[in-house]
Structure formats: C-alpha cells, structure tokens
Amino acid sequence: TICYRDGRCRVPFCCASPLLHCSLSLPWNPSCLKLRMAEIGIAACLCLMLAMAAGGALGSSPCDDPSVANLPFCNPDLDLVDRVKDLVSRMSVTDMISQLGNTAPAIEHLNIPAYQWWSEALHGVASSPGVSFGGKVPSATSFPQVIGIAATFNSTLFYEMGQAISTEARAMNNVGQAGLTFFTPNINIYRDPRWGRGQETPGEDPYLTSAYVEQYVAGLQFGPDQRYLKTVACCKHFSAYGECLIPRKYIYTMHAVLTPFSNNQIPSVII
C-alpha cells in the first residue's frame, strides 16, 4: 500500500505477497491478512491466465492448440473471472498445489506449459532463474543501484527507467530468454545500514519510497496499449524483512520488531 503525507492511500495494481508469486491488488485490512486457500488458488490461476494471455516465448500460446482452443478459459471475449472459474474446474488439487511455487511445472492435460515466475529487474533485467543471457540477447542495460536513482528525487526518471527495462524484458521474452513476471521493486524501508540489501531500496524515507514505487511499477507494467500489461511487477518484501539478517541482540528483542504490528491489532504477520 502506498500512503502519502496528506493521508491518501492506494494499492498499486501489482504489489503482491511473494507467497503468491503473482500480482494481485489486496487492500490493507488487518482482519483479512489470512488468505483462504480458495483465494490462493484463484491467485495462482489468475497468474496462469496472465501467462496464457502473454502468449509465452516466440509468440506461442497454450490456447493455439486445438485440444483446448474452444474451451471457455481460452475465450478472450469472456469475463476474466469466468475464464478463471472454468480453468479451476478443470484442475485437480495436485495441479493447483503444483502452481504455488516459483518453478511451476506444466499441466499437460490443459496444455499449460511450465513457467518460471522468478525473474529479477531491480535496476535492469538481471540473471535469475527466469532470465538467461546469451545467443540473441547476451546482456541488458544495467542502471545505477536503486538507492542512487531514488536520490535524484526525479519521478519522471523512475518511470522512464521502468519503461526501458520492461521494453528489454519484452524483447527477451519474445526470443524465449525471459519471462514477464519480475520480483521487483524492493520497497523495504532501509532502517539499518547493517542490512546488506539496502542498496536495492529507495532508502529510509517512506514518502520517497512511495513515490518511487508508484512510478517505477507504472513504467514496468504499462505500455502504449493500456489493455495489456507490458510486464508484471511484484513488490517485495514484507515490512520487517529489512531486519531479518541482523543478529537479535542488535535489535534488542523480537518485541522491538513485533510491537508495531501488535499495536495496530494485526493478528498475523510473516517477518
């Protein structure tokens, strides 16, 4: 959730829990932190539908196959929710569970190919499980570390960097060297310089971080045709992640981490 100094809050379209490995917009509601398994299943299937809509590498699509082409989940004229319901009805529990990790195997009886959700693009498309360099694309543009980009306080720059990165990501996807889902940006608040990943973040200021993520995610996701996502961003991580590698004795006690959550009556949190 992005909150501004004037009290306005909004949720970017694709800020999601890494648990789901996909992109959902969930309102911040302490009473609803525990997702039902059905919601997780729907989330996984929405991700599958996204991958199918994207067409996969080299322009192919699972729905090009005659064995599934006429099924409702392949009909682009139907409402997305109806397509998802149809797809879910054709999946076994084993099928659904298999899709909850970042390395999702194929579902052969539905002609859904295997997919690797874990690709990285914090400041450029980067080598990661879903990205491979070589052949037609030996490298990609590497922008400065995020903490340096954010220090410019230039929101236009944040957006344009996202646009450049998503264009390269699309090109790599077209030749089968990258997916379209990226575990980026890192929006942890840089609370302590002893945390080893602070350079990945916009810094210690929540306001600047909010401004950065709004523009960068928009740059990653939206192209000339607003009907389609250019790539999919997944904001990371949960809010206490920035302290998880610091020895407990240096953060006093675990209560120092948990107090903000308990004070706000949040019943469950993963740190």
Tab-separated table of C-alpha atoms in Angstrom:
chain	number	residue	atom	x	y	z
A	1	THR	CA	0.000	0.000	0.000
A	2	ILE	CA	1.317	3.455	-0.923
A	3	CYS	CA	0.498	6.182	1.587
A	4	TYR	CA	1.162	9.873	1.112
A	5	ARG	CA	1.742	12.643	3.620
A	6	ASP	CA	-1.735	14.068	3.061
A	7	GLY	CA	-3.249	10.780	4.206
A	8	ARG	CA	-4.225	9.384	0.799
A	9	CYS	CA	-3.505	5.693	0.296
A	10	ARG	CA	-3.683	3.447	-2.722
A	11	VAL	CA	-2.589	-0.034	-3.738
A	12	PRO	CA	-0.528	-0.400	-6.943
A	13	PHE	CA	-2.055	-2.905	-9.349
A	14	CYS	CA	0.745	-5.365	-8.944
A	15	CYS	CA	2.177	-5.265	-5.462
A	16	ALA	CA	1.873	-8.755	-4.124
A	17	SER	CA	2.992	-11.166	-1.479
A	18	PRO	CA	5.891	-13.326	-2.691
A	19	LEU	CA	3.813	-16.221	-1.339
A	20	LEU	CA	1.524	-15.933	-4.340
A	21	HIS	CA	4.292	-15.417	-6.900
A	22	CYS	CA	1.989	-13.243	-8.936
A	23	SER	CA	0.312	-9.948	-8.995
A	24	LEU	CA	-2.811	-9.152	-7.032
A	25	SER	CA	-4.131	-5.937	-5.590
A	26	LEU	CA	-5.124	-6.612	-1.976
A	27	PRO	CA	-6.475	-3.837	0.285
A	28	TRP	CA	-4.698	-3.437	3.617
A	29	ASN	CA	-7.192	-4.835	6.094
A	30	PRO	CA	-5.812	-6.358	9.319
A	31	SER	CA	-8.849	-8.617	9.639
A	32	CYS	CA	-8.168	-10.194	6.247
A	33	LEU	CA	-4.470	-10.999	6.429
A	34	LYS	CA	-5.066	-14.742	6.431
A	35	LEU	CA	-5.969	-15.604	2.864
A	36	ARG	CA	-8.279	-18.536	2.349
A	37	MET	CA	-6.919	-21.403	0.294
A	38	ALA	CA	-9.575	-20.689	-2.329
A	39	GLU	CA	-8.211	-17.164	-2.749
A	40	ILE	CA	-4.686	-18.515	-3.143
A	41	GLY	CA	-5.960	-20.969	-5.741
A	42	ILE	CA	-7.682	-18.175	-7.643
A	43	ALA	CA	-4.490	-16.108	-7.415
A	44	ALA	CA	-2.461	-18.921	-8.926
A	45	CYS	CA	-4.997	-19.350	-11.702
A	46	LEU	CA	-5.089	-15.642	-12.459
A	47	CYS	CA	-1.349	-15.895	-12.903
A	48	LEU	CA	-1.807	-18.810	-15.259
A	49	MET	CA	-4.309	-16.808	-17.271
A	50	LEU	CA	-1.828	-13.940	-17.434
A	51	ALA	CA	0.869	-16.238	-18.762
A	52	MET	CA	-1.528	-17.615	-21.338
A	53	ALA	CA	-2.609	-14.134	-22.400
A	54	ALA	CA	1.025	-13.112	-22.732
A	55	GLY	CA	1.475	-15.896	-25.232
A	56	GLY	CA	4.764	-17.216	-23.894
A	57	ALA	CA	8.032	-17.164	-25.742
A	58	LEU	CA	8.196	-16.765	-29.510
A	59	GLY	CA	4.550	-15.718	-29.754
A	60	SER	CA	3.094	-19.141	-28.961
A	61	SER	CA	0.038	-19.583	-26.759
A	62	PRO	CA	-1.364	-22.654	-24.995
A	63	CYS	CA	-4.734	-21.732	-26.495
A	64	ASP	CA	-3.380	-22.160	-30.026
A	65	ASP	CA	-3.652	-25.916	-29.513
A	66	PRO	CA	-6.890	-27.373	-30.960
A	67	SER	CA	-7.356	-29.567	-27.877
A	68	VAL	CA	-8.101	-26.530	-25.689
A	69	ALA	CA	-8.783	-23.713	-28.164
A	70	ASN	CA	-12.562	-23.991	-27.851
A	71	LEU	CA	-12.697	-24.285	-24.059
A	72	PRO	CA	-14.145	-21.298	-22.156
A	73	PHE	CA	-10.872	-20.408	-20.418
A	74	CYS	CA	-9.347	-19.769	-23.839
A	75	ASN	CA	-12.126	-17.441	-24.964
A	76	PRO	CA	-10.851	-13.825	-24.721
A	77	ASP	CA	-14.397	-12.491	-25.125
A	78	LEU	CA	-15.464	-13.927	-21.761
A	79	ASP	CA	-15.017	-12.147	-18.448
A	80	LEU	CA	-11.681	-12.967	-16.793
A	81	VAL	CA	-13.361	-14.295	-13.643
A	82	ASP	CA	-15.486	-16.677	-15.720
A	83	ARG	CA	-12.408	-17.874	-17.568
A	84	VAL	CA	-10.596	-18.489	-14.291
A	85	LYS	CA	-13.556	-20.409	-12.852
A	86	ASP	CA	-13.602	-22.631	-15.910
A	87	LEU	CA	-9.871	-23.247	-15.666
A	88	VAL	CA	-10.088	-24.045	-11.936
A	89	SER	CA	-12.885	-26.520	-12.581
A	90	ARG	CA	-10.555	-28.464	-14.866
A	91	MET	CA	-7.630	-28.548	-12.413
A	92	SER	CA	-7.061	-31.172	-9.749
A	93	VAL	CA	-5.908	-30.234	-6.253
A	94	THR	CA	-2.493	-31.551	-7.252
A	95	ASP	CA	-2.493	-29.235	-10.273
A	96	MET	CA	-3.291	-26.225	-8.072
A	97	ILE	CA	-0.668	-27.038	-5.462
A	98	SER	CA	1.961	-27.503	-8.155
A	99	GLN	CA	1.485	-23.889	-9.255
A	100	LEU	CA	2.172	-22.273	-5.860
A	101	GLY	CA	5.967	-22.269	-6.165
A	102	ASN	CA	8.073	-20.057	-8.396
A	103	THR	CA	9.008	-23.067	-10.548
A	104	ALA	CA	5.608	-24.087	-11.903
A	105	PRO	CA	5.500	-27.377	-13.831
A	106	ALA	CA	3.420	-27.911	-16.932
A	107	ILE	CA	-0.209	-29.022	-16.675
A	108	GLU	CA	-0.168	-31.258	-19.690
A	109	HIS	CA	-3.844	-32.186	-19.849
A	110	LEU	CA	-4.688	-28.467	-20.208
A	111	ASN	CA	-1.733	-27.696	-22.500
A	112	ILE	CA	-0.354	-25.201	-19.967
A	113	PRO	CA	3.443	-25.045	-20.264
A	114	ALA	CA	5.915	-24.917	-17.398
A	115	TYR	CA	6.787	-21.425	-16.241
A	116	GLN	CA	9.430	-19.828	-14.038
A	117	TRP	CA	7.929	-16.886	-12.146
A	118	TRP	CA	11.216	-15.769	-10.571
A	119	SER	CA	12.862	-13.153	-12.757
A	120	GLU	CA	14.689	-10.090	-11.423
A	121	ALA	CA	14.778	-6.492	-12.670
A	122	LEU	CA	15.609	-4.178	-9.772
A	123	HIS	CA	17.643	-1.825	-11.973
A	124	GLY	CA	17.733	-3.762	-15.222
A	125	VAL	CA	16.795	-7.243	-16.416
A	126	ALA	CA	19.149	-9.435	-14.390
A	127	SER	CA	20.403	-13.001	-14.439
A	128	SER	CA	17.941	-15.059	-12.393
A	129	PRO	CA	16.062	-18.365	-12.627
A	130	GLY	CA	13.688	-16.960	-15.256
A	131	VAL	CA	16.278	-14.970	-17.239
A	132	SER	CA	19.104	-16.334	-19.376
A	133	PHE	CA	21.689	-14.286	-21.250
A	134	GLY	CA	23.472	-15.417	-24.380
A	135	GLY	CA	22.618	-16.039	-28.012
A	136	LYS	CA	20.435	-13.239	-29.365
A	137	VAL	CA	20.498	-11.315	-26.069
A	138	PRO	CA	23.936	-11.501	-24.418
A	139	SER	CA	23.270	-8.633	-22.000
A	140	ALA	CA	20.800	-5.981	-20.848
A	141	THR	CA	21.047	-2.378	-19.698
A	142	SER	CA	22.134	-2.054	-16.061
A	143	PHE	CA	21.043	1.221	-14.479
A	144	PRO	CA	22.608	2.526	-11.237
A	145	GLN	CA	21.551	0.938	-7.962
A	146	VAL	CA	18.056	1.923	-6.838
A	147	ILE	CA	19.215	3.917	-3.823
A	148	GLY	CA	21.177	6.154	-6.194
A	149	ILE	CA	18.318	6.527	-8.668
A	150	ALA	CA	15.930	7.419	-5.838
A	151	ALA	CA	18.363	10.058	-4.584
A	152	THR	CA	17.613	12.105	-7.706
A	153	PHE	CA	14.021	12.653	-6.446
A	154	ASN	CA	13.066	12.610	-10.135
A	155	SER	CA	9.756	10.777	-10.533
A	156	THR	CA	9.924	11.040	-14.329
A	157	LEU	CA	13.260	9.227	-14.231
A	158	PHE	CA	11.752	6.448	-12.098
A	159	TYR	CA	9.027	5.926	-14.697
A	160	GLU	CA	11.326	6.101	-17.725
A	161	MET	CA	13.721	3.572	-16.186
A	162	GLY	CA	10.782	1.196	-15.728
A	163	GLN	CA	9.756	1.728	-19.348
A	164	ALA	CA	13.242	0.979	-20.661
A	165	ILE	CA	13.582	-2.157	-18.542
A	166	SER	CA	10.156	-3.502	-19.489
A	167	THR	CA	10.887	-2.935	-23.192
A	168	GLU	CA	14.051	-5.014	-22.911
A	169	ALA	CA	12.186	-7.652	-20.883
A	170	ARG	CA	9.515	-7.926	-23.583
A	171	ALA	CA	12.180	-8.316	-26.246
A	172	MET	CA	13.868	-11.078	-24.247
A	173	ASN	CA	10.533	-12.821	-23.746
A	174	ASN	CA	9.937	-12.728	-27.495
A	175	VAL	CA	13.051	-14.855	-28.061
A	176	GLY	CA	12.484	-17.154	-25.088
A	177	GLN	CA	15.137	-15.722	-22.754
A	178	ALA	CA	12.942	-14.201	-20.025
A	179	GLY	CA	9.519	-14.419	-18.510
A	180	LEU	CA	7.178	-11.498	-17.946
A	181	THR	CA	6.944	-11.608	-14.142
A	182	PHE	CA	9.583	-9.817	-12.083
A	183	PHE	CA	10.227	-9.820	-8.335
A	184	THR	CA	10.793	-6.087	-8.278
A	185	PRO	CA	10.864	-3.411	-6.879
A	186	ASN	CA	12.323	-3.879	-3.397
A	187	ILE	CA	10.360	-1.429	-1.242
A	188	ASN	CA	11.631	-2.346	2.207
A	189	ILE	CA	12.356	0.740	4.275
A	190	TYR	CA	16.123	0.915	4.835
A	191	ARG	CA	16.003	1.061	8.637
A	192	ASP	CA	19.540	-0.021	9.462
A	193	PRO	CA	22.690	0.352	7.325
A	194	ARG	CA	23.936	-3.011	8.596
A	195	TRP	CA	21.300	-4.714	6.465
A	196	GLY	CA	23.132	-5.961	3.394
A	197	ARG	CA	20.490	-5.222	0.759
A	198	GLY	CA	19.808	-1.554	1.387
A	199	GLN	CA	21.197	-0.555	-1.997
A	200	GLU	CA	18.243	-2.341	-3.617
A	201	THR	CA	15.751	0.023	-1.965
A	202	PRO	CA	14.877	3.711	-2.437
A	203	GLY	CA	16.185	4.394	1.082
A	204	GLU	CA	14.892	5.161	4.552
A	205	ASP	CA	12.089	7.595	3.694
A	206	PRO	CA	8.578	6.087	3.286
A	207	TYR	CA	7.389	9.082	1.258
A	208	LEU	CA	10.210	8.812	-1.289
A	209	THR	CA	9.770	5.051	-1.414
A	210	SER	CA	6.062	5.519	-2.178
A	211	ALA	CA	6.811	7.994	-4.960
A	212	TYR	CA	9.453	5.681	-6.410
A	213	VAL	CA	7.355	2.529	-6.413
A	214	GLU	CA	4.315	4.242	-7.932
A	215	GLN	CA	6.261	5.499	-10.935
A	216	TYR	CA	8.578	2.526	-11.365
A	217	VAL	CA	5.751	-0.031	-11.243
A	218	ALA	CA	3.771	2.036	-13.755
A	219	GLY	CA	6.810	2.119	-16.035
A	220	LEU	CA	7.261	-1.629	-15.791
A	221	GLN	CA	3.647	-2.526	-16.371
A	222	PHE	CA	2.021	-0.061	-18.728
A	223	GLY	CA	2.811	0.457	-22.389
A	224	PRO	CA	1.043	2.224	-25.270
A	225	ASP	CA	-1.877	-0.227	-25.184
A	226	GLN	CA	-3.417	0.075	-21.728
A	227	ARG	CA	-5.452	-3.107	-22.257
A	228	TYR	CA	-2.372	-5.242	-21.710
A	229	LEU	CA	0.361	-5.405	-19.104
A	230	LYS	CA	3.818	-4.885	-20.526
A	231	THR	CA	5.420	-6.892	-17.710
A	232	VAL	CA	4.243	-7.761	-14.190
A	233	ALA	CA	5.830	-6.275	-11.075
A	234	CYS	CA	5.846	-7.944	-7.661
A	235	CYS	CA	6.750	-5.535	-4.854
A	236	LYS	CA	8.876	-7.107	-2.143
A	237	HIS	CA	9.181	-7.867	0.791
A	238	PHE	CA	7.068	-7.971	3.944
A	239	SER	CA	7.657	-4.921	6.103
A	240	ALA	CA	10.037	-6.433	8.671
A	241	TYR	CA	12.258	-8.156	6.099
A	242	GLY	CA	14.906	-5.457	6.270
A	243	GLU	CA	15.928	-6.586	9.748
A	244	CYS	CA	15.816	-10.342	9.353
A	245	LEU	CA	19.568	-10.843	8.930
A	246	ILE	CA	20.649	-8.624	11.816
A	247	PRO	CA	21.518	-10.591	14.995
A	248	ARG	CA	18.733	-10.345	17.528
A	249	LYS	CA	20.974	-8.805	20.177
A	250	TYR	CA	21.377	-5.760	17.926
A	251	ILE	CA	17.656	-5.144	17.631
A	252	TYR	CA	17.150	-5.595	21.374
A	253	THR	CA	14.377	-8.229	21.321
A	254	MET	CA	11.877	-9.615	18.875
A	255	HIS	CA	9.290	-7.423	20.597
A	256	ALA	CA	11.009	-4.420	19.011
A	257	VAL	CA	10.024	-5.836	15.641
A	258	LEU	CA	6.558	-7.101	16.546
A	259	THR	CA	5.295	-4.165	18.613
A	260	PRO	CA	4.187	-2.030	15.610
A	261	PHE	CA	2.067	-4.921	14.400
A	262	SER	CA	0.533	-5.802	17.754
A	263	ASN	CA	-0.234	-2.142	18.486
A	264	ASN	CA	-2.255	-1.995	15.277
A	265	GLN	CA	-4.158	-5.200	16.044
A	266	ILE	CA	-2.670	-7.136	13.151
A	267	PRO	CA	-3.232	-10.785	14.105
A	268	SER	CA	-0.734	-12.481	11.830
A	269	VAL	CA	2.455	-11.388	10.098
A	270	ILE	CA	5.351	-13.118	8.386
A	271	ILE	CA	8.682	-11.478	9.130
